[in-house]
């Protein structure tokens, strides 16, 4: 049983300890998704803040790091700077590319609509679904292709020897 957070009773952890442990953005996202946004009582649980870190920020950061590392590798191999071109992305014939572009555009439209209506609490579940799609489907099934198919080329060279 968890009691409601009450300022005069000091029955909540020091916010600075939570921020130092999990980060300000994690706490912010937790609060945006909390009942307090809907003017309902908040039963603060540190474990729920940790869940936001685990379910949102860590997978997002790992996906970001994967794309940055492979972009830098591509830049070294091609001796040029990578510049995102939406037209190139739209021309892709890969079904997974089309799917993830559709998913991100749907997410952007949804987030804008919800933010304009001040329904901040609906954004986190949609964001979690997108991050799961990105990491568990798109990156997982396209890892070799996104890395530049070097693994396939290396295996072929080994077989020839």
PDB file of C-alpha atoms in Angstrom:
ATOM      1  CA  UNK A   1       0.000   0.000   0.000  1.00  0.00           C
ATOM      2  CA  UNK A   2       1.370   3.375  -1.017  1.00  0.00           C
ATOM      3  CA  UNK A   3       0.166   6.627   0.528  1.00  0.00           C
ATOM      4  CA  UNK A   4      -0.625   9.705  -1.503  1.00  0.00           C
ATOM      5  CA  UNK A   5       2.194  12.186  -1.865  1.00  0.00           C
ATOM      6  CA  UNK A   6       1.578  15.009   0.582  1.00  0.00           C
ATOM      7  CA  UNK A   7       3.851  18.049   0.911  1.00  0.00           C
ATOM      8  CA  UNK A   8       3.308  18.748   4.616  1.00  0.00           C
ATOM      9  CA  UNK A   9       3.823  15.068   5.552  1.00  0.00           C
ATOM     10  CA  UNK A  10       7.081  14.828   3.567  1.00  0.00           C
ATOM     11  CA  UNK A  11       6.121  11.282   2.531  1.00  0.00           C
ATOM     12  CA  UNK A  12       8.071  11.391  -0.715  1.00  0.00           C
ATOM     13  CA  UNK A  13      11.767  11.101  -1.574  1.00  0.00           C
ATOM     14  CA  UNK A  14      13.894  14.166  -2.145  1.00  0.00           C
ATOM     15  CA  UNK A  15      13.403  15.098  -5.834  1.00  0.00           C
ATOM     16  CA  UNK A  16      17.113  15.870  -6.190  1.00  0.00           C
ATOM     17  CA  UNK A  17      17.984  12.308  -5.145  1.00  0.00           C
ATOM     18  CA  UNK A  18      15.612  10.968  -7.812  1.00  0.00           C
ATOM     19  CA  UNK A  19      17.061  13.351 -10.416  1.00  0.00           C
ATOM     20  CA  UNK A  20      20.625  12.390  -9.485  1.00  0.00           C
ATOM     21  CA  UNK A  21      19.788   8.688  -9.656  1.00  0.00           C
ATOM     22  CA  UNK A  22      17.590   8.554 -12.778  1.00  0.00           C
ATOM     23  CA  UNK A  23      17.957  11.949 -14.483  1.00  0.00           C
ATOM     24  CA  UNK A  24      15.680  14.962 -14.792  1.00  0.00           C
ATOM     25  CA  UNK A  25      14.224  13.859 -18.135  1.00  0.00           C
ATOM     26  CA  UNK A  26      13.240  10.478 -16.699  1.00  0.00           C
ATOM     27  CA  UNK A  27      11.469  12.121 -13.762  1.00  0.00           C
ATOM     28  CA  UNK A  28       9.838  14.642 -16.092  1.00  0.00           C
ATOM     29  CA  UNK A  29       8.518  11.886 -18.365  1.00  0.00           C
ATOM     30  CA  UNK A  30       7.301   9.905 -15.350  1.00  0.00           C
ATOM     31  CA  UNK A  31       5.381  12.946 -14.071  1.00  0.00           C
ATOM     32  CA  UNK A  32       3.912  13.713 -17.507  1.00  0.00           C
ATOM     33  CA  UNK A  33       2.480  10.203 -17.525  1.00  0.00           C
ATOM     34  CA  UNK A  34       1.334  10.298 -13.895  1.00  0.00           C
ATOM     35  CA  UNK A  35      -2.203  10.766 -12.545  1.00  0.00           C
ATOM     36  CA  UNK A  36      -1.214  14.213 -11.261  1.00  0.00           C
ATOM     37  CA  UNK A  37      -1.428  15.544 -14.832  1.00  0.00           C
ATOM     38  CA  UNK A  38      -5.124  14.607 -14.745  1.00  0.00           C
ATOM     39  CA  UNK A  39      -5.532  16.265 -11.298  1.00  0.00           C
ATOM     40  CA  UNK A  40      -5.677  12.855  -9.619  1.00  0.00           C
ATOM     41  CA  UNK A  41      -3.701  11.838  -6.536  1.00  0.00           C
ATOM     42  CA  UNK A  42      -0.139  10.691  -7.185  1.00  0.00           C
ATOM     43  CA  UNK A  43       1.194   7.622  -5.410  1.00  0.00           C
ATOM     44  CA  UNK A  44       4.856   8.128  -6.149  1.00  0.00           C
ATOM     45  CA  UNK A  45       6.907   4.971  -6.665  1.00  0.00           C
ATOM     46  CA  UNK A  46      10.610   5.154  -7.326  1.00  0.00           C
ATOM     47  CA  UNK A  47      10.290   1.819  -9.157  1.00  0.00           C
ATOM     48  CA  UNK A  48       7.974   3.485 -11.704  1.00  0.00           C
ATOM     49  CA  UNK A  49      10.589   6.158 -12.414  1.00  0.00           C
ATOM     50  CA  UNK A  50      13.138   3.372 -12.917  1.00  0.00           C
ATOM     51  CA  UNK A  51      10.685   1.662 -15.311  1.00  0.00           C
ATOM     52  CA  UNK A  52      10.536   4.833 -17.461  1.00  0.00           C
ATOM     53  CA  UNK A  53      14.328   4.824 -17.617  1.00  0.00           C
ATOM     54  CA  UNK A  54      14.399   1.120 -18.532  1.00  0.00           C
ATOM     55  CA  UNK A  55      11.489   1.145 -21.009  1.00  0.00           C
ATOM     56  CA  UNK A  56      12.061   4.513 -22.707  1.00  0.00           C
ATOM     57  CA  UNK A  57      15.451   6.119 -22.272  1.00  0.00           C
ATOM     58  CA  UNK A  58      17.803   3.140 -22.339  1.00  0.00           C
ATOM     59  CA  UNK A  59      16.317   1.547 -25.491  1.00  0.00           C
ATOM     60  CA  UNK A  60      16.101   4.964 -27.163  1.00  0.00           C
ATOM     61  CA  UNK A  61      19.714   5.738 -26.254  1.00  0.00           C
ATOM     62  CA  UNK A  62      20.911   2.344 -27.510  1.00  0.00           C
ATOM     63  CA  UNK A  63      19.086   2.856 -30.828  1.00  0.00           C
ATOM     64  CA  UNK A  64      20.513   6.371 -31.095  1.00  0.00           C
ATOM     65  CA  UNK A  65      24.020   5.091 -30.360  1.00  0.00           C
ATOM     66  CA  UNK A  66      23.626   2.338 -32.971  1.00  0.00           C
ATOM     67  CA  UNK A  67      22.648   4.864 -35.656  1.00  0.00           C
ATOM     68  CA  UNK A  68      25.398   7.342 -34.692  1.00  0.00           C
ATOM     69  CA  UNK A  69      28.119   4.652 -34.671  1.00  0.00           C
ATOM     70  CA  UNK A  70      27.070   3.346 -38.060  1.00  0.00           C
ATOM     71  CA  UNK A  71      26.713   6.837 -39.515  1.00  0.00           C
ATOM     72  CA  UNK A  72      30.261   7.680 -38.389  1.00  0.00           C
ATOM     73  CA  UNK A  73      31.502   4.408 -39.878  1.00  0.00           C
ATOM     74  CA  UNK A  74      29.756   5.214 -43.172  1.00  0.00           C
ATOM     75  CA  UNK A  75      31.325   8.704 -43.169  1.00  0.00           C
ATOM     76  CA  UNK A  76      34.824   7.230 -42.674  1.00  0.00           C
ATOM     77  CA  UNK A  77      34.308   4.669 -45.434  1.00  0.00           C
ATOM     78  CA  UNK A  78      32.920   7.235 -47.899  1.00  0.00           C
ATOM     79  CA  UNK A  79      35.119  10.142 -46.786  1.00  0.00           C
ATOM     80  CA  UNK A  80      32.119  12.486 -46.654  1.00  0.00           C
ATOM     81  CA  UNK A  81      29.586  13.805 -44.176  1.00  0.00           C
ATOM     82  CA  UNK A  82      26.250  12.046 -43.929  1.00  0.00           C
ATOM     83  CA  UNK A  83      23.319  14.342 -44.673  1.00  0.00           C
ATOM     84  CA  UNK A  84      19.826  13.011 -44.122  1.00  0.00           C
ATOM     85  CA  UNK A  85      17.678  13.387 -47.212  1.00  0.00           C
ATOM     86  CA  UNK A  86      13.991  12.701 -46.722  1.00  0.00           C
ATOM     87  CA  UNK A  87      13.577  12.115 -50.466  1.00  0.00           C
ATOM     88  CA  UNK A  88      16.132   9.290 -50.406  1.00  0.00           C
ATOM     89  CA  UNK A  89      14.341   7.756 -47.426  1.00  0.00           C
ATOM     90  CA  UNK A  90      10.973   8.001 -49.206  1.00  0.00           C
ATOM     91  CA  UNK A  91      12.394   6.296 -52.326  1.00  0.00           C
ATOM     92  CA  UNK A  92      13.466   3.204 -50.371  1.00  0.00           C
ATOM     93  CA  UNK A  93      11.837   0.039 -51.648  1.00  0.00           C
ATOM     94  CA  UNK A  94      12.568  -1.802 -48.393  1.00  0.00           C
ATOM     95  CA  UNK A  95       9.279  -2.705 -46.672  1.00  0.00           C
ATOM     96  CA  UNK A  96      10.768  -2.207 -43.206  1.00  0.00           C
ATOM     97  CA  UNK A  97      11.973   1.300 -44.150  1.00  0.00           C
ATOM     98  CA  UNK A  98       8.500   2.200 -45.376  1.00  0.00           C
ATOM     99  CA  UNK A  99       6.962   0.765 -42.218  1.00  0.00           C
ATOM    100  CA  UNK A 100       9.245   2.627 -39.771  1.00  0.00           C
ATOM    101  CA  UNK A 101       8.831   5.915 -41.681  1.00  0.00           C
ATOM    102  CA  UNK A 102       5.068   5.474 -41.525  1.00  0.00           C
ATOM    103  CA  UNK A 103       5.303   4.671 -37.807  1.00  0.00           C
ATOM    104  CA  UNK A 104       7.406   7.747 -37.013  1.00  0.00           C
ATOM    105  CA  UNK A 105       5.123  10.020 -39.036  1.00  0.00           C
ATOM    106  CA  UNK A 106       2.085   8.585 -37.257  1.00  0.00           C
ATOM    107  CA  UNK A 107       3.797   9.144 -33.901  1.00  0.00           C
ATOM    108  CA  UNK A 108       4.694  12.754 -34.760  1.00  0.00           C
ATOM    109  CA  UNK A 109       1.114  13.528 -35.822  1.00  0.00           C
ATOM    110  CA  UNK A 110      -0.277  11.868 -32.683  1.00  0.00           C
ATOM    111  CA  UNK A 111       2.123  13.670 -30.311  1.00  0.00           C
ATOM    112  CA  UNK A 112       1.393  17.066 -31.861  1.00  0.00           C
ATOM    113  CA  UNK A 113      -2.363  16.504 -31.619  1.00  0.00           C
ATOM    114  CA  UNK A 114      -2.186  15.303 -28.014  1.00  0.00           C
ATOM    115  CA  UNK A 115       0.150  18.106 -26.929  1.00  0.00           C
ATOM    116  CA  UNK A 116      -2.140  20.733 -28.487  1.00  0.00           C
ATOM    117  CA  UNK A 117      -5.013  19.238 -26.457  1.00  0.00           C
ATOM    118  CA  UNK A 118      -2.863  19.089 -23.287  1.00  0.00           C
ATOM    119  CA  UNK A 119      -3.230  15.296 -23.094  1.00  0.00           C
ATOM    120  CA  UNK A 120       0.414  14.763 -22.174  1.00  0.00           C
ATOM    121  CA  UNK A 121      -0.320  11.448 -20.448  1.00  0.00           C
ATOM    122  CA  UNK A 122      -1.302   9.776 -23.736  1.00  0.00           C
ATOM    123  CA  UNK A 123       2.093  10.461 -25.308  1.00  0.00           C
ATOM    124  CA  UNK A 124       4.249   8.088 -23.237  1.00  0.00           C
ATOM    125  CA  UNK A 125       2.436   4.840 -24.178  1.00  0.00           C
ATOM    126  CA  UNK A 126       2.667   5.773 -27.876  1.00  0.00           C
ATOM    127  CA  UNK A 127       6.344   6.650 -27.483  1.00  0.00           C
ATOM    128  CA  UNK A 128       7.052   3.321 -25.750  1.00  0.00           C
ATOM    129  CA  UNK A 129       5.272   1.429 -28.556  1.00  0.00           C
ATOM    130  CA  UNK A 130       7.357   3.238 -31.181  1.00  0.00           C
ATOM    131  CA  UNK A 131      10.639   2.611 -29.355  1.00  0.00           C
ATOM    132  CA  UNK A 132       9.747  -1.081 -29.062  1.00  0.00           C
ATOM    133  CA  UNK A 133       8.990  -1.208 -32.795  1.00  0.00           C
ATOM    134  CA  UNK A 134      12.231   0.609 -33.603  1.00  0.00           C
ATOM    135  CA  UNK A 135      14.475  -1.539 -31.413  1.00  0.00           C
ATOM    136  CA  UNK A 136      12.756  -4.939 -31.437  1.00  0.00           C
ATOM    137  CA  UNK A 137      11.709  -4.996 -35.066  1.00  0.00           C
ATOM    138  CA  UNK A 138      13.358  -2.411 -37.287  1.00  0.00           C
ATOM    139  CA  UNK A 139      16.909  -2.444 -35.941  1.00  0.00           C
ATOM    140  CA  UNK A 140      16.923  -6.154 -35.101  1.00  0.00           C
ATOM    141  CA  UNK A 141      15.802  -7.235 -38.586  1.00  0.00           C
ATOM    142  CA  UNK A 142      17.878  -4.627 -40.440  1.00  0.00           C
ATOM    143  CA  UNK A 143      21.058  -4.627 -38.355  1.00  0.00           C
ATOM    144  CA  UNK A 144      23.338  -6.056 -41.082  1.00  0.00           C
ATOM    145  CA  UNK A 145      21.879  -3.837 -43.789  1.00  0.00           C
ATOM    146  CA  UNK A 146      22.173  -0.738 -41.606  1.00  0.00           C
ATOM    147  CA  UNK A 147      25.791  -1.624 -40.890  1.00  0.00           C
ATOM    148  CA  UNK A 148      26.500  -1.733 -44.600  1.00  0.00           C
ATOM    149  CA  UNK A 149      26.379  -5.523 -45.152  1.00  0.00           C
ATOM    150  CA  UNK A 150      30.043  -5.824 -44.156  1.00  0.00           C
ATOM    151  CA  UNK A 151      29.363  -9.063 -42.275  1.00  0.00           C
ATOM    152  CA  UNK A 152      28.204 -10.789 -45.484  1.00  0.00           C
ATOM    153  CA  UNK A 153      31.252  -9.604 -47.417  1.00  0.00           C
ATOM    154  CA  UNK A 154      33.631 -10.761 -44.664  1.00  0.00           C
ATOM    155  CA  UNK A 155      32.006 -14.213 -44.580  1.00  0.00           C
ATOM    156  CA  UNK A 156      32.293 -14.562 -48.373  1.00  0.00           C
ATOM    157  CA  UNK A 157      35.988 -13.664 -48.241  1.00  0.00           C
ATOM    158  CA  UNK A 158      36.606 -16.258 -45.529  1.00  0.00           C
ATOM    159  CA  UNK A 159      34.857 -18.964 -47.554  1.00  0.00           C
ATOM    160  CA  UNK A 160      37.067 -18.238 -50.609  1.00  0.00           C
ATOM    161  CA  UNK A 161      40.251 -18.787 -48.574  1.00  0.00           C
TER     162      UNK A 161
END
